[in-house]
Amino acid sequence: MERYNEEKIRELAGKWSEGETSLEEERLLAESLRDPDLPADLRPVAALFGFYAQQRTVMCPEAVLSTHNRKRLSGSRILKRLSITALTAAAAIGLIITVKNKPTQVDVPTLTVGEIYYGYDFGRLIWGQSENRPVYGYLNGEPLENPRMAEAYLIDALAVFGENLNRSTDFIGPLEEVRKSFDIVMKIFEYAEEKPSKP
Amino acid sequence: MTEREYVSLVERMKDRMFRLARRILCDGVQAEDLIQDVFEKLWVRREELSAMDNEEAFMYVTVRNRCLDRLRSKKTRDYPIEAATQKVAGEGSAGEYSDIKNHIEVLISRLPEKQRTVIHLRDIEGESTERIAQITGSEETAVRMTLSRARKTVREQLMKIMDHGTI
């Protein structure tokens, strides 16, 4: 392995302090600074290079990556979002029907996700809610009462839903949450067909 | 970007991303949390990644920006020195090298964030000035200047510590 003499090391260490060394020069400097008999003035630089070499061995804890992989591969977040998407889609369908039936009661261009739900009985019909309060969506069975949160989840969910449209039904078909989501949509469709005939 | 390409990219970059976060935040636990968050964001945006010329630089930029957001949210630009000292002192092993290592950790943690980032990317990760310029949004000459300031500060302060025989 190539090493510089003291004079050359000193010169290069000065150049290094000025930020003027190339990566190759820095590699050779690091190698030369491993000499245990270095003069005192070069020891701080040698200590720094030793520290930097040691820092290169610091690794990302395995738990960080395994947690990420678990989330990524399980698809649980996708399904969670898918569920919200289905519910939102259902609400949107409900809105269209409601607008058709009661055109004077809503201002379509200004509707938000929350407003889609508020005041209508789809939530009660689908989720068995008995309280007449504004619920803007559901996450893990819990009502979302903050319209901004619901809107953020909706945007997120639509993005994820869009990304997964081309996935095979073999992948998502057997999963319970997906079945539930589609059931909700189907119920909305049934409701849409029944509604006009109701008194 | 296929799932396999994404996994390969993350495998290649995870340690470097973690080290950068740890250097900027001066806190390993916070760095773990942040990297987890970054991975999730990148997974959602993996299609954008494949369209980029330099996806590795983008990953560095993402980590740095998230770190800066976190530092700003704490309304402090630099990590408290006392806390850094306690942390590194707790991590080190016994002996002379451990003392030097602790001192260097603290000296680097006292640098302004940009100098800390530049010195880390160059001296630990061995990145070119061109790539560091991309990551930090600076000119290459500015990177060299920042690097020089950082190296001189750490070298001179370490020299004083070693000269005074505290190590």
Short mmCIF file of C-alpha atoms in Angstrom, two decimals:
data_model
loop_
_atom_site.label_atom_id
_atom_site.label_comp_id
_atom_site.label_asym_id
_atom_site.label_seq_id
_atom_site.Cartn_x
_atom_site.Cartn_y
_atom_site.Cartn_z
CA MET A 1 0.00 0.00 0.00
CA GLU A 2 1.36 3.40 -1.00
CA ARG A 3 2.24 5.83 1.81
CA TYR A 4 3.61 9.36 1.87
CA ASN A 5 6.60 10.55 3.90
CA GLU A 6 6.17 13.07 6.72
CA GLU A 7 6.82 16.11 4.60
CA LYS A 8 4.33 15.03 1.98
CA ILE A 9 1.74 14.14 4.63
CA ARG A 10 2.12 17.58 6.19
CA GLU A 11 1.73 19.28 2.82
CA LEU A 12 -1.30 17.20 1.95
CA ALA A 13 -2.86 17.74 5.38
CA GLY A 14 -2.60 21.49 4.76
CA LYS A 15 -4.23 21.10 1.36
CA TRP A 16 -6.88 18.91 2.96
CA SER A 17 -7.67 21.61 5.55
CA GLU A 18 -8.20 24.05 2.70
CA GLY A 19 -10.70 21.68 1.11
CA GLU A 20 -8.49 21.33 -1.96
CA THR A 21 -7.66 17.62 -1.95
CA SER A 22 -9.17 15.12 -4.36
CA LEU A 23 -10.86 11.93 -3.13
CA GLU A 24 -7.81 9.94 -4.28
CA GLU A 25 -5.43 12.20 -2.33
CA GLU A 26 -7.64 11.86 0.74
CA ARG A 27 -7.52 8.06 0.42
CA LEU A 28 -3.74 8.11 0.28
CA LEU A 29 -3.57 10.60 3.14
CA ALA A 30 -5.77 8.34 5.26
CA GLU A 31 -3.49 5.42 4.52
CA SER A 32 -0.36 7.41 5.39
CA LEU A 33 -1.84 8.68 8.67
CA ARG A 34 -2.10 5.12 9.97
CA ASP A 35 1.58 5.24 10.83
CA PRO A 36 1.85 4.86 14.64
CA ASP A 37 5.04 6.96 14.76
CA LEU A 38 3.53 10.17 13.46
CA PRO A 39 4.86 13.49 14.81
CA ALA A 40 2.63 15.28 17.36
CA ASP A 41 1.40 17.97 14.96
CA LEU A 42 -0.13 15.34 12.67
CA ARG A 43 -1.86 13.34 15.39
CA PRO A 44 -5.06 15.43 15.46
CA VAL A 45 -5.49 14.90 11.70
CA ALA A 46 -4.80 11.20 12.15
CA ALA A 47 -7.37 11.08 14.95
CA LEU A 48 -9.94 12.71 12.68
CA PHE A 49 -9.31 10.23 9.89
CA GLY A 50 -9.57 7.38 12.39
CA PHE A 51 -12.86 8.76 13.66
CA TYR A 52 -14.25 9.11 10.13
CA ALA A 53 -13.26 5.54 9.28
CA GLN A 54 -15.00 4.29 12.41
CA GLN A 55 -18.14 6.29 11.58
CA ARG A 56 -18.40 4.58 8.20
CA THR A 57 -19.14 1.34 10.03
CA VAL A 58 -22.28 2.76 11.70
CA MET A 59 -25.25 0.96 10.22
CA CYS A 60 -28.95 1.64 10.07
CA PRO A 61 -30.55 -0.51 12.80
CA GLU A 62 -32.22 -3.58 11.32
CA ALA A 63 -35.45 -2.78 13.14
CA VAL A 64 -35.94 0.36 11.03
CA LEU A 65 -35.81 -1.55 7.79
CA SER A 66 -37.76 -4.57 8.97
CA THR A 67 -40.58 -2.37 10.24
CA HIS A 68 -40.67 -0.60 6.90
CA ASN A 69 -40.66 -3.88 4.99
CA ARG A 70 -43.40 -5.31 7.16
CA LYS A 71 -45.61 -2.30 6.52
CA ARG A 72 -44.77 -2.27 2.84
CA LEU A 73 -45.32 -5.95 2.27
CA SER A 74 -48.35 -6.48 4.47
CA GLY A 75 -50.25 -3.85 2.57
CA SER A 76 -52.14 -3.05 5.72
CA ARG A 77 -51.84 0.67 5.17
CA ILE A 78 -52.99 0.28 1.61
CA LEU A 79 -55.98 -1.69 2.74
CA LYS A 80 -56.75 0.80 5.45
CA ARG A 81 -56.70 3.53 2.89
CA LEU A 82 -58.55 1.40 0.39
CA SER A 83 -61.32 1.07 2.90
CA ILE A 84 -61.57 4.82 3.29
CA THR A 85 -61.47 5.21 -0.47
CA ALA A 86 -64.32 2.79 -0.90
CA LEU A 87 -66.30 4.61 1.74
CA THR A 88 -65.56 7.93 0.11
CA ALA A 89 -66.47 6.59 -3.28
CA ALA A 90 -69.68 5.36 -1.75
CA ALA A 91 -70.31 8.78 -0.29
CA ALA A 92 -69.64 10.39 -3.63
CA ILE A 93 -72.17 8.10 -5.26
CA GLY A 94 -74.57 8.99 -2.50
CA LEU A 95 -73.94 12.64 -3.18
CA ILE A 96 -74.74 12.29 -6.84
CA ILE A 97 -78.01 10.60 -6.02
CA THR A 98 -78.83 13.14 -3.37
CA VAL A 99 -78.02 16.00 -5.66
CA LYS A 100 -80.27 14.45 -8.22
CA ASN A 101 -83.10 14.09 -5.74
CA LYS A 102 -82.62 17.34 -3.84
CA PRO A 103 -80.86 19.74 -6.21
CA THR A 104 -81.59 22.84 -4.18
CA GLN A 105 -80.03 21.61 -0.94
CA VAL A 106 -76.37 21.39 -1.90
CA ASP A 107 -73.88 23.49 -3.72
CA VAL A 108 -71.86 20.88 -5.58
CA PRO A 109 -68.70 22.84 -6.44
CA THR A 110 -68.01 23.78 -2.82
CA LEU A 111 -68.55 20.36 -1.30
CA THR A 112 -65.76 18.80 0.70
CA VAL A 113 -65.52 15.26 1.93
CA GLY A 114 -67.08 16.30 5.19
CA GLU A 115 -69.96 18.01 3.54
CA ILE A 116 -70.61 14.95 1.47
CA TYR A 117 -71.40 13.11 4.66
CA TYR A 118 -72.91 15.82 6.73
CA GLY A 119 -76.66 15.89 6.84
CA TYR A 120 -77.29 12.66 5.00
CA ASP A 121 -78.10 9.28 6.25
CA PHE A 122 -75.54 7.20 4.39
CA GLY A 123 -73.34 6.94 7.44
CA ARG A 124 -76.21 5.60 9.49
CA LEU A 125 -77.25 3.24 6.75
CA ILE A 126 -73.82 1.78 6.17
CA TRP A 127 -72.25 1.97 9.57
CA GLY A 128 -75.26 1.70 11.82
CA GLN A 129 -74.69 5.12 13.33
CA SER A 130 -77.54 6.32 15.46
CA GLU A 131 -76.31 9.78 16.33
CA ASN A 132 -77.13 12.59 14.00
CA ARG A 133 -73.71 14.27 14.04
CA PRO A 134 -71.20 15.17 11.35
CA VAL A 135 -68.94 12.21 10.65
CA TYR A 136 -66.57 12.71 7.78
CA GLY A 137 -65.22 9.21 7.39
CA TYR A 138 -64.02 6.21 9.32
CA LEU A 139 -60.60 4.85 10.08
CA ASN A 140 -60.34 1.45 11.73
CA GLY A 141 -63.97 1.76 12.69
CA GLU A 142 -63.44 5.08 14.46
CA PRO A 143 -65.32 8.12 13.15
CA LEU A 144 -63.30 11.01 11.77
CA GLU A 145 -64.87 14.18 13.03
CA ASN A 146 -62.25 16.55 11.68
CA PRO A 147 -63.03 17.39 8.03
CA ARG A 148 -59.41 18.33 7.26
CA MET A 149 -58.18 14.97 8.50
CA ALA A 150 -60.79 13.19 6.43
CA GLU A 151 -59.84 15.21 3.39
CA ALA A 152 -56.14 14.42 3.88
CA TYR A 153 -56.89 10.72 4.20
CA LEU A 154 -59.04 10.87 1.11
CA ILE A 155 -56.30 12.43 -1.02
CA ASP A 156 -53.80 9.93 0.30
CA ALA A 157 -56.18 7.05 -0.21
CA LEU A 158 -57.03 8.00 -3.76
CA ALA A 159 -53.32 8.15 -4.62
CA VAL A 160 -52.70 4.70 -3.15
CA PHE A 161 -55.87 3.32 -4.68
CA GLY A 162 -54.79 4.60 -8.09
CA GLU A 163 -51.39 2.97 -7.71
CA ASN A 164 -52.94 -0.38 -6.91
CA LEU A 165 -55.63 -0.55 -9.55
CA ASN A 166 -53.50 -2.78 -11.73
CA ARG A 167 -52.82 -5.31 -8.97
CA SER A 168 -54.19 -8.73 -9.54
CA THR A 169 -57.37 -9.77 -7.79
CA ASP A 170 -55.44 -12.78 -6.52
CA PHE A 171 -53.46 -10.35 -4.38
CA ILE A 172 -56.27 -8.31 -2.91
CA GLY A 173 -59.26 -10.63 -3.35
CA PRO A 174 -58.75 -12.88 -0.31
CA LEU A 175 -58.19 -10.00 2.10
CA GLU A 176 -60.98 -9.34 4.53
CA GLU A 177 -60.74 -5.55 4.57
CA VAL A 178 -61.00 -5.35 0.82
CA ARG A 179 -64.10 -7.53 0.83
CA LYS A 180 -65.67 -5.25 3.43
CA SER A 181 -64.81 -2.19 1.36
CA PHE A 182 -66.43 -3.61 -1.71
CA ASP A 183 -69.44 -4.66 0.35
CA ILE A 184 -69.91 -1.07 1.40
CA VAL A 185 -69.80 0.12 -2.17
CA MET A 186 -72.27 -2.56 -3.18
CA LYS A 187 -74.64 -1.55 -0.37
CA ILE A 188 -74.51 2.01 -1.58
CA PHE A 189 -75.38 0.86 -5.05
CA GLU A 190 -78.28 -1.14 -3.68
CA TYR A 191 -79.39 1.86 -1.71
CA ALA A 192 -79.12 4.01 -4.80
CA GLU A 193 -81.41 1.68 -6.67
CA GLU A 194 -83.93 1.50 -3.84
CA LYS A 195 -83.99 5.15 -2.84
CA PRO A 196 -86.16 6.58 -5.65
CA SER A 197 -88.89 4.12 -4.86
CA LYS A 198 -88.91 4.98 -1.14
CA PRO A 199 -91.60 7.34 0.06
CA MET B 1 -39.69 1.58 -10.31
CA THR B 2 -40.37 -2.05 -9.52
CA GLU B 3 -40.54 -3.31 -5.97
CA ARG B 4 -37.24 -5.12 -6.47
CA GLU B 5 -35.52 -1.93 -7.71
CA TYR B 6 -36.89 -0.01 -4.75
CA VAL B 7 -35.66 -2.60 -2.26
CA SER B 8 -32.24 -2.62 -3.91
CA LEU B 9 -32.00 1.18 -3.72
CA VAL B 10 -33.02 1.24 -0.06
CA GLU B 11 -30.52 -1.51 0.76
CA ARG B 12 -27.80 0.49 -0.93
CA MET B 13 -28.67 3.77 0.75
CA LYS B 14 -30.10 2.93 4.16
CA ASP B 15 -26.87 3.12 6.15
CA ARG B 16 -25.76 6.33 4.49
CA MET B 17 -29.19 7.89 5.01
CA PHE B 18 -29.23 6.86 8.64
CA ARG B 19 -25.73 8.21 9.26
CA LEU B 20 -26.58 11.56 7.68
CA ALA B 21 -29.74 11.89 9.77
CA ARG B 22 -27.80 10.96 12.89
CA ARG B 23 -25.14 13.54 12.07
CA ILE B 24 -27.58 16.38 11.43
CA LEU B 25 -29.87 15.60 14.35
CA CYS B 26 -27.02 14.48 16.65
CA ASP B 27 -29.37 11.84 17.95
CA GLY B 28 -29.52 8.18 16.94
CA VAL B 29 -33.04 7.54 18.22
CA GLN B 30 -34.48 10.52 16.40
CA ALA B 31 -32.56 9.49 13.29
CA GLU B 32 -34.17 6.03 13.37
CA ASP B 33 -37.60 7.56 13.64
CA LEU B 34 -36.92 10.00 10.82
CA ILE B 35 -35.49 7.36 8.49
CA GLN B 36 -38.55 5.18 9.05
CA ASP B 37 -40.70 8.11 8.04
CA VAL B 38 -38.54 8.87 4.98
CA PHE B 39 -38.72 5.25 3.80
CA GLU B 40 -42.50 5.34 3.95
CA LYS B 41 -42.64 8.58 1.97
CA LEU B 42 -40.20 7.23 -0.61
CA TRP B 43 -42.20 4.02 -0.99
CA VAL B 44 -45.30 6.01 -1.88
CA ARG B 45 -43.26 8.17 -4.27
CA ARG B 46 -41.18 5.38 -5.81
CA GLU B 47 -42.48 6.12 -9.31
CA GLU B 48 -40.98 9.59 -9.10
CA LEU B 49 -37.69 8.11 -7.94
CA SER B 50 -37.24 6.07 -11.09
CA ALA B 51 -37.71 9.16 -13.23
CA MET B 52 -34.83 10.95 -11.53
CA ASP B 53 -31.31 11.29 -12.90
CA ASN B 54 -29.74 10.91 -9.50
CA GLU B 55 -31.96 9.03 -7.12
CA GLU B 56 -29.24 8.67 -4.48
CA ALA B 57 -28.75 12.43 -4.28
CA PHE B 58 -32.52 12.79 -4.04
CA MET B 59 -32.60 10.42 -1.10
CA TYR B 60 -29.90 12.41 0.66
CA VAL B 61 -31.81 15.64 -0.05
CA THR B 62 -35.00 14.10 1.33
CA VAL B 63 -33.25 13.06 4.53
CA ARG B 64 -31.60 16.44 4.96
CA ASN B 65 -34.82 18.36 4.36
CA ARG B 66 -36.71 16.21 6.84
CA CYS B 67 -33.96 16.74 9.39
CA LEU B 68 -34.08 20.49 8.87
CA ASP B 69 -37.86 20.45 9.28
CA ARG B 70 -37.43 18.58 12.51
CA LEU B 71 -34.78 20.96 13.81
CA ARG B 72 -36.94 23.94 12.89
CA SER B 73 -39.98 22.44 14.55
CA LYS B 74 -37.97 22.23 17.74
CA LYS B 75 -37.15 25.93 17.27
CA THR B 76 -33.49 25.23 17.61
CA ARG B 77 -31.01 25.12 14.77
CA ASP B 78 -28.26 23.36 16.59
CA TYR B 79 -28.31 20.55 19.00
CA PRO B 80 -27.55 21.44 22.63
CA ILE B 81 -23.90 20.68 23.22
CA GLU B 82 -24.44 19.38 26.72
CA ALA B 83 -26.92 16.81 25.44
CA ALA B 84 -24.58 15.77 22.65
CA THR B 85 -21.75 15.38 25.11
CA GLN B 86 -23.83 13.19 27.37
CA LYS B 87 -25.00 11.06 24.46
CA VAL B 88 -21.60 10.41 22.96
CA ALA B 89 -20.08 9.88 26.36
CA GLY B 90 -22.64 7.19 26.98
CA GLU B 91 -21.97 5.47 23.66
CA GLY B 92 -18.20 5.26 23.82
CA SER B 93 -16.06 2.45 25.06
CA ALA B 94 -13.34 2.90 27.64
CA GLY B 95 -9.89 4.10 26.71
CA GLU B 96 -8.02 6.89 24.98
CA TYR B 97 -9.62 6.41 21.58
CA SER B 98 -13.07 6.64 23.12
CA ASP B 99 -12.13 10.00 24.66
CA ILE B 100 -10.90 11.33 21.34
CA LYS B 101 -13.99 10.03 19.58
CA ASN B 102 -16.25 11.72 22.10
CA HIS B 103 -14.41 15.01 21.70
CA ILE B 104 -14.64 14.84 17.91
CA GLU B 105 -18.36 14.00 18.09
CA VAL B 106 -18.95 17.07 20.21
CA LEU B 107 -16.75 19.31 18.05
CA ILE B 108 -18.66 18.30 14.92
CA SER B 109 -22.01 18.69 16.65
CA ARG B 110 -21.06 22.30 17.45
CA LEU B 111 -20.61 23.17 13.78
CA PRO B 112 -23.45 24.93 11.96
CA GLU B 113 -25.75 22.44 10.21
CA LYS B 114 -24.37 23.08 6.71
CA GLN B 115 -20.77 22.55 7.77
CA ARG B 116 -21.82 19.44 9.67
CA THR B 117 -23.57 18.07 6.61
CA VAL B 118 -20.74 18.88 4.21
CA ILE B 119 -18.00 17.46 6.42
CA HIS B 120 -20.08 14.32 6.94
CA LEU B 121 -20.82 13.78 3.25
CA ARG B 122 -17.20 14.31 2.28
CA ASP B 123 -15.10 12.87 5.08
CA ILE B 124 -17.33 10.02 6.16
CA GLU B 125 -19.30 9.14 3.05
CA GLY B 126 -16.59 10.10 0.57
CA GLU B 127 -18.96 11.96 -1.74
CA SER B 128 -17.62 14.21 -4.50
CA THR B 129 -17.94 17.98 -4.19
CA GLU B 130 -20.20 17.88 -7.22
CA ARG B 131 -22.68 15.61 -5.50
CA ILE B 132 -22.46 17.53 -2.22
CA ALA B 133 -23.26 20.68 -4.19
CA GLN B 134 -26.36 18.95 -5.59
CA ILE B 135 -27.46 17.79 -2.16
CA THR B 136 -26.95 21.10 -0.40
CA GLY B 137 -28.07 23.26 -3.30
CA SER B 138 -24.75 25.13 -3.42
CA GLU B 139 -21.99 25.79 -5.93
CA GLU B 140 -18.95 23.53 -5.81
CA THR B 141 -16.69 26.43 -4.78
CA ALA B 142 -19.04 27.17 -1.89
CA VAL B 143 -18.89 23.51 -0.87
CA ARG B 144 -15.09 23.61 -0.79
CA MET B 145 -15.19 26.78 1.29
CA THR B 146 -17.68 25.31 3.75
CA LEU B 147 -15.64 22.13 3.95
CA SER B 148 -12.46 24.08 4.59
CA ARG B 149 -14.07 26.10 7.40
CA ALA B 150 -15.45 22.97 9.02
CA ARG B 151 -12.20 21.02 8.78
CA LYS B 152 -10.11 23.89 10.12
CA THR B 153 -12.46 24.48 13.04
CA VAL B 154 -12.51 20.84 14.08
CA ARG B 155 -8.77 20.33 13.51
CA GLU B 156 -7.74 23.45 15.45
CA GLN B 157 -10.03 22.72 18.37
CA LEU B 158 -8.97 19.11 18.53
CA MET B 159 -5.34 20.21 18.43
CA LYS B 160 -5.95 22.51 21.42
CA ILE B 161 -7.63 19.72 23.35
CA MET B 162 -4.80 17.29 22.61
CA ASP B 163 -2.11 19.91 23.34
CA HIS B 164 -3.60 20.67 26.72
CA GLY B 165 -3.18 17.05 27.59
CA THR B 166 -6.83 16.47 28.42
CA ILE B 167 -6.58 13.32 26.32
#
